[in-house]
């Protein structure tokens, strides 16, 4: 029998985040339609929502993996028979290897993200060392203004 | 339920599809791996490098679909092969994946900062991301020809008794270098078609010629190894092409030279190695005569020939075992069930043409040479 509280909560938090995201995007849609995409409380909400899909995915993974024990395939293949014959040192090698690789890439990524944020919106034009001013009119609040997505803003 | 195709035919079709997917991977992702491996050598200035990167910029990602499909097809159609090879070649897979993980980030990060060292770092990451997978895929094919050190127990669980370094033998290294040479030639031919005319193209022609000559020499060397070396396996029991998938029911012996058997029993198969040689020669002639379509057509045919040679030489083996030949996996004993193969074929008949259609459409839309100035004004380019 799998651990019931773990199953109970991981499922509810996962599904809860799912509905929350539907709500978040519905709100984003409404605010953008009303040209109120710079509403501060919503922008803050969007920032705090960044890790939620990841948390939800991980909980879904835990739900599936813990919930199906002791079976790899229900009623057919028990987990202990389904495991490969890899050695512990091989598994450590790849766990450490992937962690170091992805960790290093994450540091680079965050650095680039911070740099981009510091430049502010519409800075991609500077990034390419261009002067697009003649073609790009100054952003106005008129209806023709390109809408930044909540994440980009 | 009576299925309209019998089990043996479906197994043969799925063996063919596995080859089609591997060849499609080598033909499409092959040239961008080759371009990655060539990048630091054919392009010296930052403008040149960005131009070279943009020759594959729009398509490298889509090309990897064939890699995923190949893995998926092995998983769905040849579960024994999947289990044995993905666990057995575990650390080699890790090596390939690490190099392939570096590739997309290198493409996307490289031009985000003007710093010289930053750009040079990612250029070398692209080199590693092209060279290492090309080498390891070839080494893996070499090990498939040599037989992998695995055995199956009575419950058909696979136990692998090799090591990462054990994969690198003289023959498998030869196959690895052949794979690098073949894909570098293909990449150089691609640069001929897609790179701006000028210094880069001239360098690509030089490196392509070296790679093409190396490819010929290594392919012939591989053939000599297969003919006179200590590799090859033969089935010595009766084969039931429609029997249940159980590798332990086939009796197999190691038989040096047996990889040439098919060329006697089915002489038409000689077309594959001939195509491998002829295609590479045509590619070299194309490079020499500065006919870009001829060079690319030649390198493509050569790639088809070289990969088909491996498949046809080994048929019906897919993955023989070097330490316990009786565990060897063949077309007739390592597939999924009759019904699975049939359903998967239906799915493939619908989706494979779709992939082919959208891929050719993308290539058509994006046809034309990369330029060494366009990326300054087009923020969609790398």
Coordinates of C-alpha atoms in Angstrom, one line a residue:
Chain A
X1 CA 0.0 0.0 0.0
X2 CA 1.6 3.3 -1.1
X3 CA 2.0 6.1 1.4
X4 CA -1.6 7.6 1.5
X5 CA -0.9 11.1 2.8
X6 CA 1.8 11.6 0.1
X7 CA -0.7 10.4 -2.5
X8 CA -3.5 12.5 -1.1
X9 CA -1.5 15.8 -1.0
X10 CA 0.6 15.4 -4.1
X11 CA -2.5 14.8 -6.2
X12 CA -4.5 17.7 -4.6
X13 CA -1.6 20.2 -4.9
X14 CA -0.9 19.2 -8.4
X15 CA -4.5 19.5 -9.5
X16 CA -4.9 22.7 -7.5
X17 CA -2.0 24.3 -9.3
X18 CA -3.4 23.2 -12.6
X19 CA -6.7 25.0 -11.9
X20 CA -4.8 28.0 -10.5
X21 CA -2.9 28.2 -13.8
X22 CA -6.2 28.1 -15.8
X23 CA -7.4 31.0 -13.6
X24 CA -4.1 32.9 -14.0
X25 CA -4.2 32.7 -17.8
X26 CA -7.9 33.5 -17.9
X27 CA -7.1 36.7 -15.8
X28 CA -4.2 37.4 -18.1
X29 CA -6.5 37.1 -21.1
X30 CA -9.1 39.4 -19.6
X31 CA -6.5 42.0 -18.5
X32 CA -4.8 42.0 -21.9
X33 CA -8.1 42.4 -23.6
X34 CA -8.9 45.4 -21.4
X35 CA -5.4 46.8 -22.2
X36 CA -4.7 46.6 -18.4
X37 CA -1.7 44.2 -18.8
X38 CA 0.4 46.4 -16.6
X39 CA -1.7 45.9 -13.5
X40 CA 0.9 45.6 -10.8
X41 CA -0.7 43.0 -8.5
X42 CA -1.2 40.7 -11.5
X43 CA 2.4 41.2 -12.7
X44 CA 3.6 40.2 -9.1
X45 CA 1.3 37.2 -9.2
X46 CA 2.8 36.2 -12.5
X47 CA 6.3 36.4 -11.1
X48 CA 5.4 34.2 -8.1
X49 CA 3.6 31.8 -10.5
X50 CA 6.9 31.0 -12.3
X51 CA 7.8 27.9 -10.2
X52 CA 4.3 26.5 -9.9
X53 CA 4.2 24.5 -13.2
X54 CA 7.5 22.9 -12.2
X55 CA 6.2 22.0 -8.7
X56 CA 3.0 20.6 -10.2
X57 CA 5.0 18.4 -12.6
X58 CA 7.2 17.1 -9.9
X59 CA 4.2 16.3 -7.7
X60 CA 2.6 14.5 -10.6
X61 CA 5.8 12.5 -11.0
X62 CA 5.8 11.6 -7.3
X63 CA 2.1 10.7 -7.5
X64 CA 2.7 8.3 -10.4
X65 CA 5.9 6.7 -9.2
X66 CA 5.0 6.3 -5.5
X67 CA 1.4 5.4 -6.3
X68 CA 2.2 2.4 -8.6
X69 CA 4.5 0.7 -6.1
X70 CA 5.3 -2.2 -5.8
X71 CA 4.6 -2.6 -9.6
X72 CA 6.4 -1.3 -12.6
X73 CA 3.5 -2.6 -14.7
X74 CA 0.5 -3.3 -12.5
X75 CA -0.1 -7.0 -12.0
X76 CA 2.6 -8.0 -14.5
X77 CA 6.0 -6.7 -13.7
X78 CA 7.1 -6.0 -10.1
X79 CA 9.5 -3.1 -9.7
X80 CA 12.4 -5.1 -8.4
X81 CA 12.3 -7.3 -11.6
X82 CA 11.9 -4.3 -13.8
X83 CA 15.1 -2.6 -12.7
X84 CA 18.1 -2.6 -15.0
X85 CA 21.4 -4.2 -14.1
X86 CA 23.2 -0.9 -13.9
X87 CA 25.7 -0.5 -11.1
X88 CA 25.4 2.0 -8.3
X89 CA 28.5 3.8 -9.5
X90 CA 27.1 4.3 -13.0
X91 CA 24.0 5.8 -11.6
X92 CA 26.0 8.1 -9.4
X93 CA 28.2 9.1 -12.4
X94 CA 25.1 10.2 -14.4
X95 CA 23.3 11.8 -11.5
X96 CA 26.4 13.9 -10.6
X97 CA 27.2 14.5 -14.3
X98 CA 23.7 15.8 -15.2
X99 CA 23.4 17.8 -12.0
X100 CA 26.8 19.6 -12.7
X101 CA 25.9 20.1 -16.4
X102 CA 22.4 21.4 -15.8
X103 CA 23.6 23.4 -12.7
X104 CA 26.2 25.2 -14.8
X105 CA 23.8 25.9 -17.6
X106 CA 21.2 27.1 -15.0
X107 CA 23.8 29.6 -13.7
X108 CA 24.5 30.9 -17.2
X109 CA 20.8 31.0 -18.0
X110 CA 19.9 33.0 -14.8
X111 CA 22.8 35.4 -15.6
X112 CA 21.4 36.0 -19.1
X113 CA 17.9 36.4 -17.8
X114 CA 19.0 39.0 -15.2
X115 CA 20.9 40.8 -17.9
X116 CA 17.9 40.9 -20.1
X117 CA 15.6 42.0 -17.3
X118 CA 18.0 44.9 -16.5
X119 CA 17.6 46.1 -20.1
X120 CA 13.9 46.4 -19.6
X121 CA 11.2 45.7 -22.2
X122 CA 11.9 46.3 -25.9
X123 CA 15.6 46.1 -25.3
X124 CA 16.1 43.3 -27.8
X125 CA 16.6 46.1 -30.3
X126 CA 19.8 47.3 -28.5
X127 CA 20.9 43.7 -28.2
X128 CA 21.6 43.5 -31.9
X129 CA 23.2 46.9 -31.9
X130 CA 20.6 48.3 -34.2
X131 CA 18.9 51.6 -34.5
X132 CA 15.5 50.8 -35.6
X133 CA 14.1 54.1 -34.6
X134 CA 13.0 55.2 -38.1
X135 CA 10.9 52.1 -38.6
X136 CA 9.7 51.6 -35.0
X137 CA 7.5 54.4 -33.7
X138 CA 7.7 55.3 -30.1
X139 CA 5.4 53.0 -28.1
X140 CA 2.2 54.8 -27.4
X141 CA -0.8 53.8 -25.4
X142 CA -2.9 53.7 -28.5
X143 CA -4.6 50.5 -29.6
X144 CA -1.8 49.7 -32.1
X145 CA 0.8 49.3 -29.5
X146 CA 2.2 45.7 -29.6
X147 CA 1.2 43.8 -26.5
X148 CA 4.0 42.4 -24.4
X149 CA 3.1 39.0 -23.0
X150 CA 2.8 38.9 -19.2
X151 CA 6.0 36.9 -19.0
X152 CA 8.0 39.2 -21.2
X153 CA 6.8 42.3 -19.3
Chain B
X1 CA -8.4 -11.1 -34.7
X2 CA -6.7 -11.8 -38.0
X3 CA -4.4 -9.0 -39.0
X4 CA -3.9 -8.3 -42.7
X5 CA -0.1 -8.5 -42.4
X6 CA 1.6 -11.5 -41.0
X7 CA 4.1 -11.3 -38.1
X8 CA 7.2 -12.0 -40.2
X9 CA 6.4 -9.3 -42.8
X10 CA 5.7 -6.8 -40.0
X11 CA 9.0 -7.6 -38.4
X12 CA 10.8 -7.1 -41.7
X13 CA 9.0 -3.8 -42.3
X14 CA 10.0 -2.6 -38.8
X15 CA 13.6 -3.6 -39.4
X16 CA 13.4 -1.5 -42.6
X17 CA 11.8 1.4 -40.8
X18 CA 14.5 1.4 -38.2
X19 CA 17.0 1.7 -41.0
X20 CA 14.9 4.5 -42.7
X21 CA 14.9 6.4 -39.4
X22 CA 18.6 6.0 -38.8
X23 CA 19.4 7.1 -42.3
X24 CA 17.0 10.1 -42.2
X25 CA 18.7 11.1 -38.9
X26 CA 22.2 10.9 -40.5
X27 CA 21.0 12.7 -43.6
X28 CA 19.4 15.6 -41.8
X29 CA 20.9 16.0 -38.4
X30 CA 24.1 14.6 -39.9
X31 CA 24.9 17.7 -41.8
X32 CA 24.3 20.0 -38.9
X33 CA 26.5 17.8 -36.6
X34 CA 29.1 18.0 -39.4
X35 CA 28.7 21.8 -39.6
X36 CA 29.1 22.0 -35.8
X37 CA 32.3 19.9 -36.0
X38 CA 33.6 22.1 -38.8
X39 CA 32.6 25.5 -37.3
X40 CA 35.9 26.5 -35.6
X41 CA 37.9 25.5 -38.6
X42 CA 36.0 26.8 -41.6
X43 CA 35.0 30.1 -40.1
X44 CA 37.5 32.4 -38.5
X45 CA 35.9 35.8 -37.9
X46 CA 32.8 36.4 -35.9
X47 CA 30.8 37.3 -39.0
X48 CA 31.8 34.1 -40.7
X49 CA 30.9 32.0 -37.6
X50 CA 27.5 33.5 -37.3
X51 CA 26.9 33.0 -41.0
X52 CA 27.9 29.3 -40.7
X53 CA 25.7 28.8 -37.6
X54 CA 22.8 30.3 -39.5
X55 CA 23.2 27.8 -42.4
X56 CA 21.7 25.3 -39.9
X57 CA 20.1 27.8 -37.6
X58 CA 16.6 27.2 -38.8
X59 CA 16.6 23.4 -39.2
X60 CA 18.9 21.8 -36.7
X61 CA 16.2 21.5 -34.1
X62 CA 13.7 19.9 -36.5
X63 CA 16.3 17.5 -37.7
X64 CA 16.6 16.0 -34.3
X65 CA 13.1 14.7 -34.7
X66 CA 14.7 11.7 -36.5
X67 CA 16.8 10.9 -33.4
X68 CA 13.8 10.9 -31.2
X69 CA 11.8 8.8 -33.7
X70 CA 14.7 6.3 -33.9
X71 CA 14.7 6.0 -30.1
X72 CA 11.0 5.7 -30.1
X73 CA 10.9 3.1 -32.8
X74 CA 13.4 1.0 -31.0
X75 CA 11.4 1.3 -27.8
X76 CA 8.1 0.4 -29.4
X77 CA 9.1 -2.1 -32.0
X78 CA 12.3 -3.7 -30.6
X79 CA 11.9 -3.6 -26.8
X80 CA 14.7 -6.1 -26.2
X81 CA 17.1 -4.0 -28.3
X82 CA 16.0 -0.9 -26.4
X83 CA 16.5 -2.5 -23.0
X84 CA 19.9 -4.0 -23.8
X85 CA 21.4 -1.1 -25.6
X86 CA 20.1 1.8 -23.5
X87 CA 21.2 0.1 -20.3
X88 CA 24.3 -1.4 -21.7
X89 CA 25.6 1.7 -23.5
X90 CA 24.4 3.8 -20.5
X91 CA 27.6 5.9 -20.0
X92 CA 28.1 6.3 -23.7
X93 CA 24.5 7.5 -24.0
X94 CA 25.2 9.9 -21.2
X95 CA 28.3 11.2 -23.1
X96 CA 26.2 11.7 -26.3
X97 CA 23.4 13.4 -24.3
X98 CA 25.7 15.8 -22.6
X99 CA 27.2 16.8 -25.9
X100 CA 23.7 17.1 -27.4
X101 CA 22.5 19.2 -24.4
X102 CA 25.4 21.6 -25.0
X103 CA 24.3 22.2 -28.6
X104 CA 21.0 24.0 -28.3
X105 CA 22.3 26.3 -25.5
X106 CA 25.4 27.0 -27.6
X107 CA 23.2 27.9 -30.6
X108 CA 21.0 30.2 -28.5
X109 CA 23.5 31.7 -26.1
X110 CA 26.4 32.3 -28.4
X111 CA 25.4 35.6 -29.9
X112 CA 23.6 37.0 -26.9
X113 CA 26.8 38.7 -25.6
X114 CA 29.5 40.4 -27.6
X115 CA 32.3 39.2 -25.4
X116 CA 35.0 37.4 -27.4
X117 CA 35.7 34.7 -24.9
X118 CA 32.0 34.0 -24.4
X119 CA 31.5 33.5 -28.1
X120 CA 34.6 31.4 -28.6
X121 CA 33.5 29.2 -25.6
X122 CA 30.1 28.4 -27.3
X123 CA 31.8 27.9 -30.7
X124 CA 33.8 25.1 -29.1
X125 CA 30.7 23.8 -27.4
X126 CA 29.1 23.6 -30.9
X127 CA 32.2 21.7 -32.0
X128 CA 31.9 19.2 -29.1
X129 CA 28.1 19.0 -29.8
X130 CA 28.8 18.0 -33.4
X131 CA 32.0 15.9 -33.1
X132 CA 31.3 13.8 -29.9
X133 CA 27.8 12.5 -31.0
X134 CA 29.1 11.7 -34.5
X135 CA 32.0 9.8 -33.0
X136 CA 30.0 8.0 -30.3
X137 CA 27.3 7.0 -32.7
X138 CA 29.9 5.5 -35.0
X139 CA 31.6 3.7 -32.1
X140 CA 28.2 2.4 -31.1
X141 CA 27.6 1.0 -34.6
X142 CA 31.1 -0.6 -34.4
X143 CA 30.1 -2.3 -31.1
X144 CA 26.9 -3.5 -32.6
X145 CA 28.9 -5.2 -35.4
X146 CA 31.3 -6.6 -32.8
X147 CA 28.6 -7.8 -30.5
X148 CA 27.8 -6.2 -27.1
X149 CA 28.9 -8.0 -23.9
X150 CA 25.5 -8.8 -22.5
X151 CA 23.6 -11.9 -21.6
X152 CA 19.9 -12.6 -20.9
X153 CA 18.9 -14.7 -17.9
X154 CA 16.0 -17.2 -17.8
X155 CA 13.6 -14.3 -17.0
X156 CA 15.0 -12.5 -20.1
X157 CA 16.5 -9.8 -17.8
X158 CA 19.6 -8.3 -19.4
X159 CA 23.0 -8.2 -17.7
X160 CA 25.7 -6.0 -19.3
X161 CA 29.2 -6.9 -18.5
X162 CA 31.2 -4.3 -20.4
X163 CA 32.5 -0.9 -19.4
X164 CA 32.6 2.5 -21.1
X165 CA 36.2 2.3 -22.1
X166 CA 35.6 -1.3 -23.3
X167 CA 33.5 0.3 -26.1
X168 CA 36.6 1.9 -27.6
X169 CA 38.3 -0.9 -29.5
X170 CA 40.4 -0.5 -32.7
X171 CA 37.5 -1.6 -34.9
X172 CA 34.9 0.5 -33.1
X173 CA 37.2 3.6 -33.2
X174 CA 37.5 3.0 -36.9
X175 CA 33.7 3.0 -37.2
X176 CA 33.6 6.2 -35.0
X177 CA 36.1 8.0 -37.2
X178 CA 34.2 6.8 -40.4
X179 CA 31.0 8.3 -38.9
X180 CA 32.8 11.6 -38.2
X181 CA 34.4 11.7 -41.6
X182 CA 31.1 10.8 -43.4
X183 CA 29.2 13.5 -41.5
X184 CA 31.9 16.2 -41.8
X185 CA 31.9 15.5 -45.6
X186 CA 28.1 15.9 -45.5
X187 CA 28.4 19.1 -43.5
X188 CA 31.0 20.5 -45.8
X189 CA 28.7 19.7 -48.8
X190 CA 25.8 21.4 -47.0
X191 CA 28.0 24.5 -46.4
X192 CA 28.6 24.5 -50.2
X193 CA 24.9 24.8 -50.8
X194 CA 24.0 27.1 -47.9
X195 CA 27.0 29.3 -47.0
X196 CA 27.8 32.6 -48.6
X197 CA 30.3 32.3 -51.4
X198 CA 33.8 33.1 -50.3
X199 CA 36.5 32.1 -47.9
X200 CA 34.2 29.8 -45.8
X201 CA 33.2 27.8 -48.8
X202 CA 36.8 27.4 -49.9
X203 CA 37.8 26.1 -46.5
X204 CA 34.7 23.8 -46.4
X205 CA 35.8 22.4 -49.7
X206 CA 39.3 21.6 -48.4
X207 CA 38.0 20.0 -45.2
X208 CA 35.3 18.2 -47.1
X209 CA 37.9 16.7 -49.5
X210 CA 40.0 15.5 -46.6
X211 CA 36.9 14.1 -44.9
X212 CA 35.7 12.4 -48.1
X213 CA 39.1 10.7 -48.7
X214 CA 39.2 9.6 -45.0
X215 CA 35.7 8.3 -45.3
X216 CA 36.6 6.2 -48.3
X217 CA 39.7 4.8 -46.7
X218 CA 37.9 4.1 -43.4
X219 CA 34.9 2.4 -45.1
X220 CA 37.3 0.2 -47.1
X221 CA 39.3 -0.5 -43.9
X222 CA 36.1 -1.4 -42.1
X223 CA 35.3 -3.8 -44.9
X224 CA 38.7 -5.5 -44.6
X225 CA 38.2 -5.8 -40.8
X226 CA 34.8 -7.5 -41.5
X227 CA 36.3 -9.8 -44.1
X228 CA 39.5 -10.8 -42.2
X229 CA 38.9 -9.7 -38.6
X230 CA 37.5 -11.6 -35.7
X231 CA 33.9 -10.5 -36.0
X232 CA 30.6 -11.9 -37.2
X233 CA 27.8 -14.1 -36.0
X234 CA 25.7 -16.8 -37.6
X235 CA 22.4 -18.4 -36.7
X236 CA 22.8 -22.2 -36.5
X237 CA 19.3 -23.3 -35.5
X238 CA 16.1 -23.3 -37.6
X239 CA 14.5 -19.8 -37.8
X240 CA 10.8 -19.3 -37.3
X241 CA 10.2 -15.8 -38.6
X242 CA 6.7 -15.8 -37.0
X243 CA 7.7 -17.3 -33.7
X244 CA 7.3 -15.7 -30.3
X245 CA 9.9 -13.1 -29.4
X246 CA 12.3 -14.9 -27.2
X247 CA 16.0 -14.4 -28.0
X248 CA 17.0 -17.5 -26.0
X249 CA 15.4 -19.8 -28.5
X250 CA 17.8 -19.0 -31.3
X251 CA 21.1 -20.8 -31.4
X252 CA 23.9 -18.5 -32.5
X253 CA 27.7 -18.9 -32.9
X254 CA 30.5 -16.4 -33.3
X255 CA 31.7 -16.9 -36.9
X256 CA 34.4 -14.6 -38.2
X257 CA 33.6 -13.4 -41.6
X258 CA 29.9 -14.2 -41.3
X259 CA 28.9 -10.5 -41.9
X260 CA 29.7 -11.2 -45.6
X261 CA 27.3 -14.2 -45.8
X262 CA 24.4 -12.1 -47.1
X263 CA 26.4 -10.9 -50.1
X264 CA 26.5 -14.5 -51.2
X265 CA 23.0 -15.6 -50.4
X266 CA 21.5 -12.3 -51.7
X267 CA 23.9 -10.8 -54.2
X268 CA 21.8 -7.7 -54.7
X269 CA 22.9 -6.5 -51.2
X270 CA 26.3 -5.6 -52.7
X271 CA 24.5 -2.5 -53.9
X272 CA 24.8 -1.0 -50.4
X273 CA 28.6 -0.9 -50.1
X274 CA 28.9 0.0 -53.8
X275 CA 26.6 3.0 -53.2
X276 CA 28.6 3.9 -50.1
X277 CA 31.8 4.1 -52.1
X278 CA 30.3 5.6 -55.2
X279 CA 28.3 8.3 -53.4
X280 CA 31.4 9.4 -51.5
X281 CA 33.4 9.5 -54.8
X282 CA 30.6 11.5 -56.4
X283 CA 30.7 13.9 -53.4
X284 CA 34.5 14.3 -53.8
X285 CA 34.1 14.9 -57.6
X286 CA 31.4 17.5 -56.8
X287 CA 33.7 19.3 -54.3
X288 CA 36.5 19.2 -56.9
X289 CA 34.3 20.5 -59.8
X290 CA 32.6 23.0 -57.5
X291 CA 29.2 21.6 -58.2
X292 CA 27.4 22.0 -54.9
X293 CA 24.3 20.0 -55.6
X294 CA 26.6 17.1 -56.9
X295 CA 28.6 17.2 -53.7
X296 CA 25.6 17.2 -51.4
X297 CA 23.8 14.6 -53.5
X298 CA 26.9 12.4 -53.4
X299 CA 27.4 12.7 -49.7
X300 CA 23.8 11.9 -49.1
X301 CA 23.9 8.8 -51.3
X302 CA 27.2 7.8 -49.6
X303 CA 25.6 8.1 -46.2
X304 CA 22.6 6.0 -47.3
X305 CA 25.0 3.4 -48.7
X306 CA 27.3 3.2 -45.7
X307 CA 24.5 2.9 -43.1
X308 CA 22.6 0.4 -45.3
X309 CA 25.8 -1.7 -45.5
X310 CA 25.8 -2.1 -41.8
X311 CA 22.2 -3.2 -41.7
X312 CA 22.3 -5.5 -44.6
X313 CA 25.6 -7.1 -43.6
X314 CA 24.2 -8.0 -40.2
X315 CA 20.7 -9.1 -41.2
X316 CA 18.8 -10.7 -39.5
X317 CA 20.9 -9.7 -36.5
X318 CA 20.2 -6.4 -34.8
X319 CA 22.3 -6.7 -31.7
X320 CA 24.5 -9.8 -31.2
X321 CA 26.0 -10.7 -27.9
X322 CA 29.8 -11.2 -27.7
X323 CA 29.9 -13.0 -24.4
X324 CA 26.8 -15.2 -24.9
X325 CA 25.9 -15.5 -28.6
X326 CA 22.7 -17.4 -27.6
X327 CA 21.4 -14.1 -26.2
X328 CA 21.7 -12.3 -29.5
X329 CA 18.8 -10.2 -30.7
X330 CA 17.6 -10.7 -34.2
X331 CA 14.7 -9.4 -36.4
X332 CA 12.9 -12.7 -35.8
X333 CA 13.3 -12.9 -32.0
X334 CA 13.4 -9.5 -30.4
X335 CA 10.3 -7.5 -31.7
X336 CA 7.1 -6.4 -30.0
X337 CA 4.0 -8.5 -30.4
X338 CA 2.3 -8.9 -33.8
X339 CA -0.6 -6.6 -32.8
X340 CA 1.8 -3.8 -31.4
X341 CA 3.8 -3.9 -34.7
X342 CA 0.6 -3.6 -36.7
X343 CA -0.8 -0.7 -34.7
X344 CA 2.5 1.1 -34.8
X345 CA 2.7 0.6 -38.5
X346 CA -0.7 2.3 -38.9
X347 CA 0.4 5.2 -36.8
X348 CA 3.6 5.5 -38.9
X349 CA 1.8 5.4 -42.2
X350 CA -0.2 8.4 -41.1
X351 CA 2.6 10.5 -39.3
X352 CA 5.8 9.7 -41.3
X353 CA 4.4 11.4 -44.5
X354 CA 3.2 14.3 -42.4
X355 CA 6.7 14.8 -41.0
X356 CA 8.2 14.5 -44.5
X357 CA 5.7 17.0 -45.8
X358 CA 6.4 19.7 -43.1
X359 CA 10.1 19.1 -43.2
X360 CA 10.3 19.6 -47.0
X361 CA 8.1 22.6 -46.7
X362 CA 10.4 24.1 -44.1
X363 CA 13.4 23.5 -46.2
X364 CA 11.7 25.0 -49.3
X365 CA 10.6 28.1 -47.4
X366 CA 14.1 28.6 -45.9
X367 CA 16.0 27.8 -49.1
X368 CA 18.8 30.2 -50.0
X369 CA 22.3 31.1 -48.8
X370 CA 23.0 32.4 -45.3
X371 CA 24.5 35.8 -45.4
X372 CA 27.2 37.4 -43.2
X373 CA 25.3 40.6 -42.8
X374 CA 21.6 39.5 -42.4
X375 CA 21.9 38.6 -38.8
X376 CA 22.8 42.2 -38.0
X377 CA 19.3 43.3 -39.0
X378 CA 17.2 40.2 -38.4
X379 CA 16.8 39.4 -34.7
X380 CA 15.3 36.0 -35.5
X381 CA 18.8 34.8 -36.6
X382 CA 21.4 33.4 -34.2

